[in-house]
Short mmCIF file of C-alpha atoms in Angstrom, two decimals:
data_model
loop_
_atom_site.label_atom_id
_atom_site.label_comp_id
_atom_site.label_asym_id
_atom_site.label_seq_id
_atom_site.Cartn_x
_atom_site.Cartn_y
_atom_site.Cartn_z
CA MET A 1 80.36 98.83 104.56
CA THR A 2 83.43 98.00 106.64
CA GLN A 3 86.39 100.26 105.83
CA VAL A 4 89.75 99.50 107.41
CA LEU A 5 93.18 100.73 106.29
CA LEU A 6 96.22 99.11 107.88
CA PHE A 7 99.86 100.14 107.59
CA SER A 8 103.20 99.13 109.01
CA CYS A 9 104.32 102.75 109.24
CA GLY A 10 101.97 104.98 107.27
CA ASP A 11 102.96 105.94 103.74
CA LEU A 12 102.20 109.25 102.04
CA ASP A 13 102.24 107.81 98.51
CA VAL A 14 99.72 105.13 99.46
CA LEU A 15 97.49 107.73 101.11
CA LYS A 16 97.58 109.82 97.94
CA GLN A 17 96.46 106.79 95.92
CA LEU A 18 93.41 106.54 98.16
CA LYS A 19 92.57 110.22 98.43
CA GLU A 20 89.44 110.33 96.30
CA ARG A 21 88.32 106.78 97.11
CA LEU A 22 88.36 107.20 100.88
CA PHE A 23 88.81 110.83 101.85
CA GLY A 24 87.35 113.05 99.10
CA ASN A 25 89.13 116.18 97.98
CA HIS A 26 89.36 117.77 101.41
CA PRO A 27 90.87 115.40 103.99
CA GLU A 28 91.56 118.44 106.17
CA LYS A 29 87.82 118.73 106.82
CA LEU A 30 87.60 115.28 108.40
CA LYS A 31 87.70 114.83 112.16
CA VAL A 32 90.50 112.32 112.72
CA VAL A 33 90.82 111.03 116.29
CA CYS A 34 94.37 109.78 116.76
CA ILE A 35 94.81 107.19 119.53
CA THR A 36 98.41 107.56 120.75
CA THR A 37 98.24 105.09 123.65
CA ALA A 38 100.48 102.34 122.28
CA ALA A 39 103.56 104.56 122.61
CA ASN A 40 103.04 105.28 126.32
CA VAL A 41 105.52 102.57 127.26
CA TYR A 42 108.35 104.51 125.60
CA ALA A 43 110.11 107.59 126.97
CA GLU A 44 109.04 110.89 125.42
CA ASP A 45 112.45 111.29 123.78
CA ALA A 46 112.26 107.78 122.28
CA ARG A 47 109.14 108.27 120.18
CA ASP A 48 110.59 109.83 117.04
CA TRP A 49 109.09 107.01 114.99
CA GLN A 50 105.59 107.91 116.26
CA LYS A 51 106.08 111.59 115.44
CA SER A 52 107.28 110.62 111.95
CA GLU A 53 104.25 108.38 111.46
CA MET A 54 101.81 111.07 112.61
CA ASP A 55 103.58 113.73 110.52
CA THR A 56 102.94 111.59 107.43
CA PHE A 57 99.20 111.84 108.05
CA ARG A 58 99.46 115.56 108.79
CA GLU A 59 101.35 116.10 105.53
CA PHE A 60 98.53 114.31 103.74
CA GLY A 61 96.14 116.90 105.16
CA PHE A 62 94.67 115.34 108.27
CA ARG A 63 94.21 117.46 111.37
CA LEU A 64 94.86 114.99 114.16
CA ASP A 65 92.88 115.21 117.38
CA THR A 66 95.01 113.15 119.77
CA PHE A 67 93.43 111.00 122.48
CA ASP A 68 94.96 108.65 125.06
CA LEU A 69 92.91 105.67 126.26
CA LEU A 70 94.81 105.43 129.54
CA GLY A 71 92.46 106.03 132.48
CA LYS A 72 89.43 106.67 130.26
CA THR A 73 86.00 105.17 130.87
CA PRO A 74 83.94 103.58 128.09
CA GLN A 75 81.57 106.56 128.25
CA GLN A 76 84.44 109.01 127.74
CA VAL A 77 85.72 106.99 124.79
CA GLN A 78 82.25 106.75 123.27
CA ASN A 79 81.68 110.48 123.64
CA TYR A 80 85.03 111.34 122.09
CA LEU A 81 84.60 109.08 119.08
CA ALA A 82 80.94 109.89 118.49
CA ASP A 83 81.51 112.55 115.82
CA ALA A 84 84.85 111.31 114.48
CA ASP A 85 85.06 110.63 110.75
CA VAL A 86 88.22 108.54 111.10
CA ILE A 87 89.69 106.55 114.00
CA TYR A 88 93.48 106.31 113.67
CA VAL A 89 95.54 104.16 116.06
CA THR A 90 99.31 104.64 116.05
CA GLY A 91 102.08 102.13 116.58
CA GLY A 92 103.77 101.22 119.84
CA ASN A 93 103.52 98.15 122.06
CA THR A 94 100.66 95.90 120.99
CA TYR A 95 100.14 94.19 124.35
CA TYR A 96 99.99 97.47 126.26
CA LEU A 97 97.65 98.91 123.64
CA LEU A 98 95.32 95.93 123.95
CA GLU A 99 95.30 96.19 127.75
CA GLN A 100 94.24 99.85 127.66
CA ALA A 101 91.83 99.23 124.78
CA GLN A 102 90.13 96.56 126.90
CA LYS A 103 90.02 98.62 130.10
CA SER A 104 88.60 101.68 128.33
CA GLY A 105 86.05 99.76 126.27
CA PHE A 106 87.77 100.82 123.05
CA VAL A 107 87.83 97.29 121.62
CA GLU A 108 84.05 97.01 121.61
CA ILE A 109 83.43 100.68 120.77
CA ALA A 110 85.83 100.65 117.82
CA ARG A 111 84.23 97.43 116.55
CA GLU A 112 80.82 99.13 116.69
CA HIS A 113 82.05 102.13 114.72
CA ILE A 114 83.76 99.94 112.12
CA ASN A 115 80.59 97.87 111.69
CA GLN A 116 78.70 101.13 111.11
CA GLY A 117 81.11 102.05 108.29
CA LYS A 118 83.47 104.46 110.04
CA LEU A 119 87.01 104.32 108.68
CA TYR A 120 89.60 102.75 110.99
CA ILE A 121 93.28 103.35 110.25
CA GLY A 122 95.89 101.37 112.16
CA CYS A 123 99.67 101.46 112.02
CA SER A 124 101.86 98.64 113.34
CA ALA A 125 100.36 97.89 116.80
CA GLY A 126 97.22 99.74 115.73
CA ALA A 127 97.00 97.46 112.68
CA VAL A 128 97.45 94.29 114.75
CA LEU A 129 94.71 95.51 117.11
CA ALA A 130 92.26 95.35 114.19
CA CYS A 131 92.81 91.58 113.89
CA HIS A 132 90.92 88.73 115.55
CA ALA A 133 93.55 88.63 118.32
CA VAL A 134 97.09 89.90 118.91
CA ASP A 135 99.04 86.99 120.41
CA PHE A 136 100.04 85.60 117.00
CA ILE A 137 102.81 88.25 116.85
CA GLN A 138 104.43 86.51 119.84
CA ASN A 139 107.63 88.33 120.84
CA MET A 140 107.71 90.85 117.98
CA ASP A 141 106.59 93.13 120.83
CA ASP A 142 107.52 92.76 124.48
CA PRO A 143 104.55 91.00 126.15
CA SER A 144 105.71 92.16 129.60
CA LYS A 145 104.76 95.75 128.75
CA GLY A 146 101.05 94.98 128.93
CA ASN A 147 98.69 92.81 130.92
CA PRO A 148 95.58 92.30 128.80
CA SER A 149 92.77 90.03 129.95
CA GLY A 150 93.08 87.63 127.06
CA PHE A 151 94.24 88.43 123.54
CA LYS A 152 91.01 88.90 121.58
CA ALA A 153 91.01 92.19 119.70
CA ILE A 154 88.70 94.22 117.45
CA ASN A 155 88.16 91.34 115.01
CA ALA A 156 87.79 93.41 111.85
CA LEU A 157 90.23 91.09 110.09
CA GLN A 158 90.21 87.28 110.07
CA TYR A 159 93.91 87.07 109.26
CA ASN A 160 97.21 87.16 111.10
CA LEU A 161 98.55 90.53 109.92
CA PHE A 162 102.30 90.88 110.37
CA PRO A 163 103.56 94.46 109.93
CA HIS A 164 107.20 95.33 109.11
CA ALA A 165 107.66 92.13 107.12
CA ASP A 166 110.58 93.64 105.16
CA HIS A 167 112.16 95.53 108.06
CA TYR A 168 115.80 94.69 108.83
CA LYS A 169 114.97 93.99 112.49
CA TYR A 170 111.45 92.58 112.40
CA GLY A 171 111.54 90.84 109.01
CA PRO A 172 113.41 87.73 110.22
CA GLN A 173 111.03 87.48 113.22
CA VAL A 174 108.02 87.73 110.93
CA GLU A 175 109.39 85.02 108.66
CA ARG A 176 110.10 82.70 111.60
CA ILE A 177 106.72 83.20 113.30
CA ALA A 178 104.62 83.16 110.11
CA SER A 179 106.24 79.95 108.89
CA SER A 180 105.49 78.09 112.12
CA ILE A 181 102.17 79.50 113.34
CA ASP A 182 99.12 77.26 113.06
CA ASN A 183 96.12 79.02 114.62
CA GLY A 184 93.63 78.49 111.80
CA TYR A 185 93.98 81.97 110.32
CA PRO A 186 95.87 82.76 107.09
CA ASN A 187 98.80 85.17 107.20
CA ILE A 188 99.27 88.56 105.56
CA LEU A 189 102.81 89.93 105.57
CA LEU A 190 102.87 93.70 105.19
CA GLY A 191 105.97 95.65 104.18
CA ASP A 192 106.85 99.09 105.48
CA ASN A 193 105.75 100.76 102.23
CA GLN A 194 102.53 98.84 101.87
CA ALA A 195 98.99 99.06 103.19
CA LEU A 196 96.08 96.67 103.43
CA LEU A 197 92.70 98.14 102.49
CA ILE A 198 89.57 96.29 103.57
CA GLN A 199 86.25 97.40 102.09
CA GLY A 200 83.43 95.04 102.94
CA ASP A 201 84.70 91.56 102.08
CA LYS A 202 87.32 92.84 99.61
CA LEU A 203 90.99 92.97 100.60
CA GLU A 204 93.56 94.91 98.59
CA ILE A 205 97.30 95.36 99.12
CA LEU A 206 98.51 98.81 98.08
CA GLU A 207 102.15 99.73 97.63
CA ALA A 208 104.10 102.95 97.23
CA PRO A 209 105.69 103.33 93.77
CA LYS A 210 109.31 102.23 93.54
CA ALA A 211 111.73 105.18 93.57
#
């Protein structure tokens, strides 16, 4: 059964809701391969948001085994993911991520693993990568940062998934793009404290409790 969990940012309260359903009582025993590639376009000292995102998953109990797709061959990617329990792709620039995911074979390899029932977790750019394509986000990300050969992506989700729909900066962009796009796919707008869980053909929006 397909299992995909998509976030805008990663949320500890949502993860806790899913602990027994997805991860069992010992998430620390799972091998979680964390693909950090999407953030490569940012300076090391400008990635606090990525550290915060990854720290959320560490606080939940995951031990993250980081892996960068840049310069990797499909065989290297396949070997590294072979015994992973969870594939987790962080946020960053979606177009750059897609370029490196194509060059390394990750798009096809991740699709294979998802079809075999391996859990895929994506945040922001990593969530968009799970969709049928990525170009529906238009200029929410800077397209000049990547040079993918086309925009087709993993195709685990037949929707346009817009992360950060309630974010002060991205929210107005999401509203503008989502209201005008007409590519034949329905839209899902995901807030920063929400997640989309896909299990087989069932979709469920999960939300952190209000403070």
